[in-house]
Amino acid sequence: MNATPSSNDFILQVEHLSMKFGGLVAIGDLTFQARRGEITALIGPNGAGKTTVFNCITGFYKPTEGMITLNKRDGSTYLLERLPNHEIPARAKVARTFQNIRLFSGMTLLENLLVAQHNKLMKASGYTFLGLFGFPSYRQASAESIELARHWLEKANLVDRADDPAGDLPYGAQRRLEIARAMCTGPELLCLDEPAAGLNPKESAALNELLMDIKNNTGTSILLIEHDMSVVMQISDHVVVLEYGRKISDGNPESVRTDPRVIAAYLGVDDEEVQEVLTEVGDEDVIEQLDTGPDAAHGPGNSASMMAGPVSDSVEHADEGERVTVSKGASKAAQIDARATSVASKPTPAAKPAAKSSAAKAEPKKAAAKTPAAKASGPSKGKEAAPKPAAGKRGGRK
Amino acid sequence: MAATVSSERDAVATPVQRAFREALYAGAISLGLFVLFIGLRTDQNISNELILVQRWGLLAIVVAAVTVGRFLYVAYAVPAMERSRAEKAAVPAVVAEPGFVRRNFNKIGATLLILYPIAMVLFFGFQGSLKWVDNFGIQILIYVMLAWGLNIVIGLAGLLDLGYVAFYAVGAYAYALLGTHYGLSFWILLPAAGAMAAFWGVMLGFPVLRLRGDYLAIVTLAFGEIIRLVLINWREVTNGSAGISGIPKVSFFGLMSFNVSDPNYIAKVLHITQSGAYYKIFLYYLILALCFLTAFVTIRLRRLPVGRAWEALREDEIACRSLGINTTTTKLTAFATGAMFGGFAGSFFAARQGFVSPESFVFLESAIILAIVVLGGMGSLGGIAVAALVMIGGTEILRELDFLKAVFGPDFTPELYRMLLFGMAMVIVMLWKPRGFVGSREPTAFLKERRAVSASFTKEGHG
């Protein structure tokens, strides 16, 4: 970020990515980069849109707006949002795992890893025809693929169970097998969706070891969604934090850990403070909403969208296309921003009347848009204004 | 049942006492159920008036049978089963070494099938063997081949296809039409019929690719009906429901013919006595060879990437896409391969019958083939062959059970009950073995040893 490295240093560049489900914005204007050979972590509270970002990158969703560029080691570049789903792993070499493990449970471990080498073997078997007649070229390719599978089974410490059905494995082993299966596709970028979810500390450590091994020995870059902060802080080189579909922080683990916006996003701020802050900004709508609950006209309503969670960030007016926040108190990071701006604007009395005008509706959003500028001054002033630094340590541990 | 009925009072009652009580309940229920079904019967008398026939004797026999049956079941069968279960649980589970028959099941089966016509001829003579080779041997093998073809679509790829008989029809009509109009030989038309059925498999595949589960089943069902209705209504070409007759017989690769009038009739060439059985025996070996071809291709394909992709598709389609497998072409190849074998079987069917009509390609055929696949255990060739033997052979053998007439009276025709028995057999097998005769799955590759994968891990696919 500081310098501007050549684009080939970045394996993945996500620019202005937006994903909307109907009027619901799951990801709004997200921009981040993942460096080659690094482990980039994507974190954020539940419902922040992390998995949606993954689904956009791996082609399960077509993004509404934005560009996702993948730069391969050999210099070729792929625009992932334009590739069909199955060509993203096949040609752009992006492999992924799933939050709820998706193994071929009725097939053995070895078969799972052989299926992952489908495209290579398909070519070797002459698109089935040569293989059907038992040509030796296929037999050789088949033996090689078994060797590769054995290699990854050994790495994942599963080689003893190679001939057991995948559904028979304990949970932690299934997670490792899914990573091994993804690695068998020979990926340049490996996307892991919560690989440490449900693992005990010992399994979690084994996972860290496997990921570090992949990073150091294969040249595969890793993009990782994770809630387990011990994993994130230990192994990631770069952390991107999402909240309500927007990036609220981006940097190395240390800087993210102490970012008050991140802490607020994870731990929240006290209700009284919210009201305090919002009254300071002069947003009467929000004060009203805090008393009466969400406005039905602007709320998510009976949306069938999978993203229609408890609080959604914003909806779009069908008639105007103007975006309006549903619950302005929802984004904790925006509250921190608002507080920062309010602290900053206090000395200047002119700011208050402006905020009270009809344009005030857009105020919190503007504050969010100002993020980069506000960020520089935000933390220091925020610390003065609120007794939050103590909470900062807690947030880091979570 | 026993568990639900037994309450605290039952805890003190002996099994015989409890059985007595339950037998009385069962008798009362059956009396209530059957009093109108069996006790009274409406009939017409000689002057076409509706009369009521009273059959109290029969009703008494049925109710008594139910009562005694329930008594014996609760008093003796249930305790005996519990005892044997307890004994089994007490003995540590030993993994039984599969017996000789189990281990060499496929080889023994293949040998028996090859020797079957010879044995029949030896036992019954040429004329007597006709029935056994044709009605049993060929009939069962046609269904074995159809079920193995459908197994690729359902058992491997997990796509529920209820219109499989459409491809059978395409193959049969392809041979019937091209054979009668252009006089082309069976040996040219067999691959042509297969290719045409595969083409229609792809045609069906394209629109249904996006559908899953129930929706896929309904669309394939509709496709099967469309093909049948086209065959009925496109009279200029298919001759409507009258069907096509005079379909040429298969020749022995053009060297020998099975038409008595031909100069190279087999009896004349080989200087043996004239008999219709030669043709049937030849057809038997032909369909057997086609079955072996199907089995060989299926076994080979499973070890190739495309076969593994089919099974992976059955297990988890989304994971397949995340691994770079083109699910569209994979599904299409499954449809096409399955349809191709259906087409082969269809052209054989046309050659064997010498006559085709839309009557032969009704939905019931699809349902029977599907039932065979499910009963046999999806994905297992051996299990499916056994299921076809039981289902088709079983219904055929009902025709032979003349002694039942002695029991139930001269106007009893066992064939009429075959669908009832078919249904009962399916219910029993599904209760006893929910995943079919052979539920386990043979892995296609192994590092150290090949171990069958238990049915509890494999999935049926979601369409």
mmCIF file of C-alpha atoms in Angstrom, chain B residues 125-339:
data_model
loop_
_atom_site.group_PDB
_atom_site.id
_atom_site.type_symbol
_atom_site.label_atom_id
_atom_site.label_comp_id
_atom_site.label_asym_id
_atom_site.label_seq_id
_atom_site.Cartn_x
_atom_site.Cartn_y
_atom_site.Cartn_z
ATOM 1 C CA GLY B 125 -33.914 -80.578 -25.935
ATOM 2 C CA PHE B 126 -33.910 -77.864 -28.576
ATOM 3 C CA GLN B 127 -37.657 -77.347 -28.631
ATOM 4 C CA GLY B 128 -38.073 -77.484 -24.881
ATOM 5 C CA SER B 129 -35.237 -75.037 -24.287
ATOM 6 C CA LEU B 130 -36.952 -72.299 -26.304
ATOM 7 C CA LYS B 131 -39.024 -71.073 -23.412
ATOM 8 C CA TRP B 132 -36.149 -71.059 -20.955
ATOM 9 C CA VAL B 133 -33.686 -69.359 -23.229
ATOM 10 C CA ASP B 134 -36.105 -66.824 -24.689
ATOM 11 C CA ASN B 135 -38.640 -65.990 -21.996
ATOM 12 C CA PHE B 136 -36.194 -66.187 -19.149
ATOM 13 C CA GLY B 137 -32.655 -65.780 -20.454
ATOM 14 C CA ILE B 138 -33.102 -63.103 -23.099
ATOM 15 C CA GLN B 139 -35.859 -61.258 -21.274
ATOM 16 C CA ILE B 140 -33.829 -60.973 -18.082
ATOM 17 C CA LEU B 141 -30.643 -60.012 -19.889
ATOM 18 C CA ILE B 142 -32.397 -57.188 -21.740
ATOM 19 C CA TYR B 143 -33.422 -55.754 -18.394
ATOM 20 C CA VAL B 144 -29.962 -56.326 -16.982
ATOM 21 C CA MET B 145 -28.505 -54.309 -19.815
ATOM 22 C CA LEU B 146 -31.096 -51.545 -19.504
ATOM 23 C CA ALA B 147 -30.575 -51.370 -15.762
ATOM 24 C CA TRP B 148 -26.804 -51.247 -16.172
ATOM 25 C CA GLY B 149 -27.215 -48.433 -18.668
ATOM 26 C CA LEU B 150 -29.506 -46.527 -16.314
ATOM 27 C CA ASN B 151 -27.076 -47.260 -13.507
ATOM 28 C CA ILE B 152 -24.558 -44.957 -15.182
ATOM 29 C CA VAL B 153 -27.024 -42.078 -15.041
ATOM 30 C CA ILE B 154 -28.555 -42.769 -11.630
ATOM 31 C CA GLY B 155 -26.067 -44.903 -9.756
ATOM 32 C CA LEU B 156 -22.885 -43.133 -10.792
ATOM 33 C CA ALA B 157 -23.857 -39.599 -11.745
ATOM 34 C CA GLY B 158 -26.813 -39.408 -9.361
ATOM 35 C CA LEU B 159 -29.195 -37.915 -11.933
ATOM 36 C CA LEU B 160 -32.698 -39.271 -11.413
ATOM 37 C CA ASP B 161 -33.965 -40.194 -14.878
ATOM 38 C CA LEU B 162 -37.580 -41.405 -15.023
ATOM 39 C CA GLY B 163 -37.766 -41.371 -18.810
ATOM 40 C CA TYR B 164 -35.057 -43.862 -19.605
ATOM 41 C CA VAL B 165 -37.403 -45.954 -21.713
ATOM 42 C CA ALA B 166 -37.377 -43.118 -24.265
ATOM 43 C CA PHE B 167 -33.834 -44.044 -25.280
ATOM 44 C CA TYR B 168 -34.840 -47.689 -25.453
ATOM 45 C CA ALA B 169 -37.617 -46.612 -27.838
ATOM 46 C CA VAL B 170 -35.264 -44.468 -29.899
ATOM 47 C CA GLY B 171 -32.924 -47.438 -30.336
ATOM 48 C CA ALA B 172 -35.752 -49.821 -31.202
ATOM 49 C CA TYR B 173 -37.349 -47.498 -33.735
ATOM 50 C CA ALA B 174 -33.989 -46.575 -35.229
ATOM 51 C CA TYR B 175 -33.354 -50.225 -36.029
ATOM 52 C CA ALA B 176 -36.951 -50.943 -37.029
ATOM 53 C CA LEU B 177 -37.224 -48.024 -39.447
ATOM 54 C CA LEU B 178 -33.772 -48.131 -40.990
ATOM 55 C CA GLY B 179 -33.842 -51.921 -41.148
ATOM 56 C CA THR B 180 -37.214 -52.213 -42.840
ATOM 57 C CA HIS B 181 -36.850 -49.234 -45.211
ATOM 58 C CA TYR B 182 -33.207 -49.472 -46.207
ATOM 59 C CA GLY B 183 -32.472 -53.085 -45.442
ATOM 60 C CA LEU B 184 -29.367 -52.187 -43.508
ATOM 61 C CA SER B 185 -27.802 -54.919 -41.437
ATOM 62 C CA PHE B 186 -28.140 -55.148 -37.672
ATOM 63 C CA TRP B 187 -24.391 -54.847 -37.294
ATOM 64 C CA ILE B 188 -24.398 -51.411 -38.903
ATOM 65 C CA LEU B 189 -27.566 -50.275 -37.202
ATOM 66 C CA LEU B 190 -26.563 -51.348 -33.710
ATOM 67 C CA PRO B 191 -23.929 -48.604 -33.368
ATOM 68 C CA ALA B 192 -26.176 -46.222 -35.283
ATOM 69 C CA ALA B 193 -29.027 -46.832 -32.865
ATOM 70 C CA GLY B 194 -26.640 -46.317 -29.958
ATOM 71 C CA ALA B 195 -25.381 -43.071 -31.450
ATOM 72 C CA MET B 196 -28.895 -41.837 -32.083
ATOM 73 C CA ALA B 197 -29.985 -42.617 -28.538
ATOM 74 C CA ALA B 198 -26.868 -40.884 -27.221
ATOM 75 C CA PHE B 199 -27.745 -37.869 -29.368
ATOM 76 C CA TRP B 200 -31.192 -37.760 -27.819
ATOM 77 C CA GLY B 201 -29.585 -38.188 -24.437
ATOM 78 C CA VAL B 202 -27.636 -35.000 -25.049
ATOM 79 C CA MET B 203 -30.777 -33.315 -26.391
ATOM 80 C CA LEU B 204 -32.571 -34.166 -23.176
ATOM 81 C CA GLY B 205 -29.503 -33.306 -21.148
ATOM 82 C CA PHE B 206 -29.215 -29.697 -22.297
ATOM 83 C CA PRO B 207 -32.521 -28.356 -21.017
ATOM 84 C CA VAL B 208 -32.452 -30.324 -17.776
ATOM 85 C CA LEU B 209 -28.906 -29.486 -16.725
ATOM 86 C CA ARG B 210 -30.031 -26.686 -14.460
ATOM 87 C CA LEU B 211 -32.645 -28.847 -12.755
ATOM 88 C CA ARG B 212 -32.093 -30.962 -9.715
ATOM 89 C CA GLY B 213 -33.872 -33.664 -7.797
ATOM 90 C CA ASP B 214 -37.642 -33.766 -8.172
ATOM 91 C CA TYR B 215 -37.649 -31.263 -11.007
ATOM 92 C CA LEU B 216 -35.199 -33.304 -13.029
ATOM 93 C CA ALA B 217 -37.282 -36.425 -12.429
ATOM 94 C CA ILE B 218 -40.432 -34.718 -13.678
ATOM 95 C CA VAL B 219 -38.802 -33.347 -16.819
ATOM 96 C CA THR B 220 -37.251 -36.700 -17.740
ATOM 97 C CA LEU B 221 -40.613 -38.339 -17.092
ATOM 98 C CA ALA B 222 -42.205 -35.866 -19.489
ATOM 99 C CA PHE B 223 -39.485 -36.525 -22.054
ATOM 100 C CA GLY B 224 -40.266 -40.235 -21.969
ATOM 101 C CA GLU B 225 -43.937 -39.516 -22.560
ATOM 102 C CA ILE B 226 -43.180 -37.061 -25.377
ATOM 103 C CA ILE B 227 -41.188 -39.686 -27.250
ATOM 104 C CA ARG B 228 -43.996 -42.214 -26.832
ATOM 105 C CA LEU B 229 -46.657 -39.756 -27.976
ATOM 106 C CA VAL B 230 -44.592 -38.797 -31.004
ATOM 107 C CA LEU B 231 -44.307 -42.479 -31.886
ATOM 108 C CA ILE B 232 -48.074 -42.869 -31.615
ATOM 109 C CA ASN B 233 -49.024 -39.754 -33.542
ATOM 110 C CA TRP B 234 -46.402 -39.484 -36.260
ATOM 111 C CA ARG B 235 -48.242 -42.074 -38.315
ATOM 112 C CA GLU B 236 -46.536 -41.392 -41.648
ATOM 113 C CA VAL B 237 -43.219 -42.530 -40.246
ATOM 114 C CA THR B 238 -43.894 -44.768 -37.284
ATOM 115 C CA ASN B 239 -47.216 -46.263 -38.375
ATOM 116 C CA GLY B 240 -48.775 -45.060 -35.136
ATOM 117 C CA SER B 241 -49.955 -47.498 -32.525
ATOM 118 C CA ALA B 242 -50.122 -50.277 -35.102
ATOM 119 C CA GLY B 243 -46.348 -50.403 -34.875
ATOM 120 C CA ILE B 244 -43.769 -51.667 -37.306
ATOM 121 C CA SER B 245 -43.646 -55.331 -38.165
ATOM 122 C CA GLY B 246 -41.412 -57.441 -40.357
ATOM 123 C CA ILE B 247 -38.214 -56.145 -38.800
ATOM 124 C CA PRO B 248 -35.308 -58.137 -40.272
ATOM 125 C CA LYS B 249 -33.631 -60.768 -38.147
ATOM 126 C CA VAL B 250 -30.063 -60.525 -37.055
ATOM 127 C CA SER B 251 -27.645 -62.534 -39.186
ATOM 128 C CA PHE B 252 -24.530 -64.264 -37.964
ATOM 129 C CA PHE B 253 -22.270 -61.447 -39.229
ATOM 130 C CA GLY B 254 -23.687 -62.043 -42.728
ATOM 131 C CA LEU B 255 -22.198 -65.558 -42.826
ATOM 132 C CA MET B 256 -25.252 -67.456 -41.720
ATOM 133 C CA SER B 257 -28.852 -66.396 -41.671
ATOM 134 C CA PHE B 258 -31.710 -67.493 -39.473
ATOM 135 C CA ASN B 259 -34.377 -67.257 -42.186
ATOM 136 C CA VAL B 260 -35.429 -70.719 -43.300
ATOM 137 C CA SER B 261 -35.902 -69.571 -46.896
ATOM 138 C CA ASP B 262 -32.393 -68.103 -47.262
ATOM 139 C CA PRO B 263 -29.760 -70.150 -49.074
ATOM 140 C CA ASN B 264 -27.300 -69.639 -46.214
ATOM 141 C CA TYR B 265 -29.759 -70.716 -43.513
ATOM 142 C CA ILE B 266 -27.786 -72.016 -40.574
ATOM 143 C CA ALA B 267 -29.206 -75.561 -40.776
ATOM 144 C CA LYS B 268 -28.230 -75.786 -44.448
ATOM 145 C CA VAL B 269 -24.727 -74.419 -43.874
ATOM 146 C CA LEU B 270 -23.957 -76.620 -40.897
ATOM 147 C CA HIS B 271 -26.012 -79.610 -42.146
ATOM 148 C CA ILE B 272 -28.076 -79.951 -38.992
ATOM 149 C CA THR B 273 -31.779 -80.334 -38.450
ATOM 150 C CA GLN B 274 -33.973 -77.306 -38.775
ATOM 151 C CA SER B 275 -35.006 -75.600 -35.527
ATOM 152 C CA GLY B 276 -36.140 -72.193 -34.314
ATOM 153 C CA ALA B 277 -34.018 -72.608 -31.214
ATOM 154 C CA TYR B 278 -30.765 -71.719 -32.987
ATOM 155 C CA TYR B 279 -31.899 -68.154 -33.451
ATOM 156 C CA LYS B 280 -32.934 -67.835 -29.831
ATOM 157 C CA ILE B 281 -29.664 -69.249 -28.622
ATOM 158 C CA PHE B 282 -27.792 -66.912 -30.926
ATOM 159 C CA LEU B 283 -29.801 -63.950 -29.628
ATOM 160 C CA TYR B 284 -29.076 -65.069 -26.086
ATOM 161 C CA TYR B 285 -25.359 -64.940 -26.696
ATOM 162 C CA LEU B 286 -25.738 -61.629 -28.516
ATOM 163 C CA ILE B 287 -27.487 -59.922 -25.621
ATOM 164 C CA LEU B 288 -25.038 -61.574 -23.233
ATOM 165 C CA ALA B 289 -22.174 -60.056 -25.218
ATOM 166 C CA LEU B 290 -23.876 -56.665 -25.164
ATOM 167 C CA CYS B 291 -24.298 -56.971 -21.396
ATOM 168 C CA PHE B 292 -20.636 -57.830 -20.983
ATOM 169 C CA LEU B 293 -19.761 -54.828 -23.127
ATOM 170 C CA THR B 294 -21.881 -52.601 -20.894
ATOM 171 C CA ALA B 295 -20.286 -53.999 -17.780
ATOM 172 C CA PHE B 296 -16.787 -53.695 -19.203
ATOM 173 C CA VAL B 297 -17.301 -50.084 -20.266
ATOM 174 C CA THR B 298 -18.889 -49.182 -16.923
ATOM 175 C CA ILE B 299 -16.056 -50.747 -14.947
ATOM 176 C CA ARG B 300 -13.461 -49.071 -17.129
ATOM 177 C CA LEU B 301 -15.163 -45.687 -17.042
ATOM 178 C CA ARG B 302 -15.330 -45.731 -13.269
ATOM 179 C CA ARG B 303 -11.545 -45.888 -13.122
ATOM 180 C CA LEU B 304 -11.161 -43.069 -15.612
ATOM 181 C CA PRO B 305 -11.383 -39.417 -14.608
ATOM 182 C CA VAL B 306 -14.800 -39.053 -16.196
ATOM 183 C CA GLY B 307 -16.263 -41.868 -14.102
ATOM 184 C CA ARG B 308 -14.753 -40.455 -10.942
ATOM 185 C CA ALA B 309 -16.168 -37.077 -11.867
ATOM 186 C CA TRP B 310 -19.621 -38.679 -12.204
ATOM 187 C CA GLU B 311 -19.392 -40.122 -8.741
ATOM 188 C CA ALA B 312 -18.016 -36.876 -7.380
ATOM 189 C CA LEU B 313 -20.961 -35.112 -8.993
ATOM 190 C CA ARG B 314 -23.295 -37.455 -7.171
ATOM 191 C CA GLU B 315 -21.535 -36.723 -3.893
ATOM 192 C CA ASP B 316 -21.261 -32.938 -4.167
ATOM 193 C CA GLU B 317 -21.775 -30.836 -7.246
ATOM 194 C CA ILE B 318 -20.553 -27.572 -5.746
ATOM 195 C CA ALA B 319 -17.288 -29.135 -4.633
ATOM 196 C CA CYS B 320 -16.867 -30.463 -8.176
ATOM 197 C CA ARG B 321 -17.118 -26.983 -9.586
ATOM 198 C CA SER B 322 -14.645 -25.687 -7.055
ATOM 199 C CA LEU B 323 -12.165 -28.270 -8.350
ATOM 200 C CA GLY B 324 -12.481 -27.152 -11.951
ATOM 201 C CA ILE B 325 -14.739 -29.934 -13.194
ATOM 202 C CA ASN B 326 -17.051 -28.820 -15.952
ATOM 203 C CA THR B 327 -20.299 -30.136 -14.533
ATOM 204 C CA THR B 328 -22.211 -29.433 -17.743
ATOM 205 C CA THR B 329 -20.171 -31.724 -19.954
ATOM 206 C CA THR B 330 -19.835 -34.275 -17.182
ATOM 207 C CA LYS B 331 -23.603 -34.536 -16.823
ATOM 208 C CA LEU B 332 -24.053 -34.648 -20.578
ATOM 209 C CA THR B 333 -21.579 -37.504 -20.970
ATOM 210 C CA ALA B 334 -23.420 -39.422 -18.270
ATOM 211 C CA PHE B 335 -26.744 -38.891 -20.032
ATOM 212 C CA ALA B 336 -25.254 -39.779 -23.400
ATOM 213 C CA THR B 337 -23.458 -42.909 -22.206
ATOM 214 C CA GLY B 338 -26.498 -44.192 -20.359
ATOM 215 C CA ALA B 339 -28.724 -43.442 -23.334
#
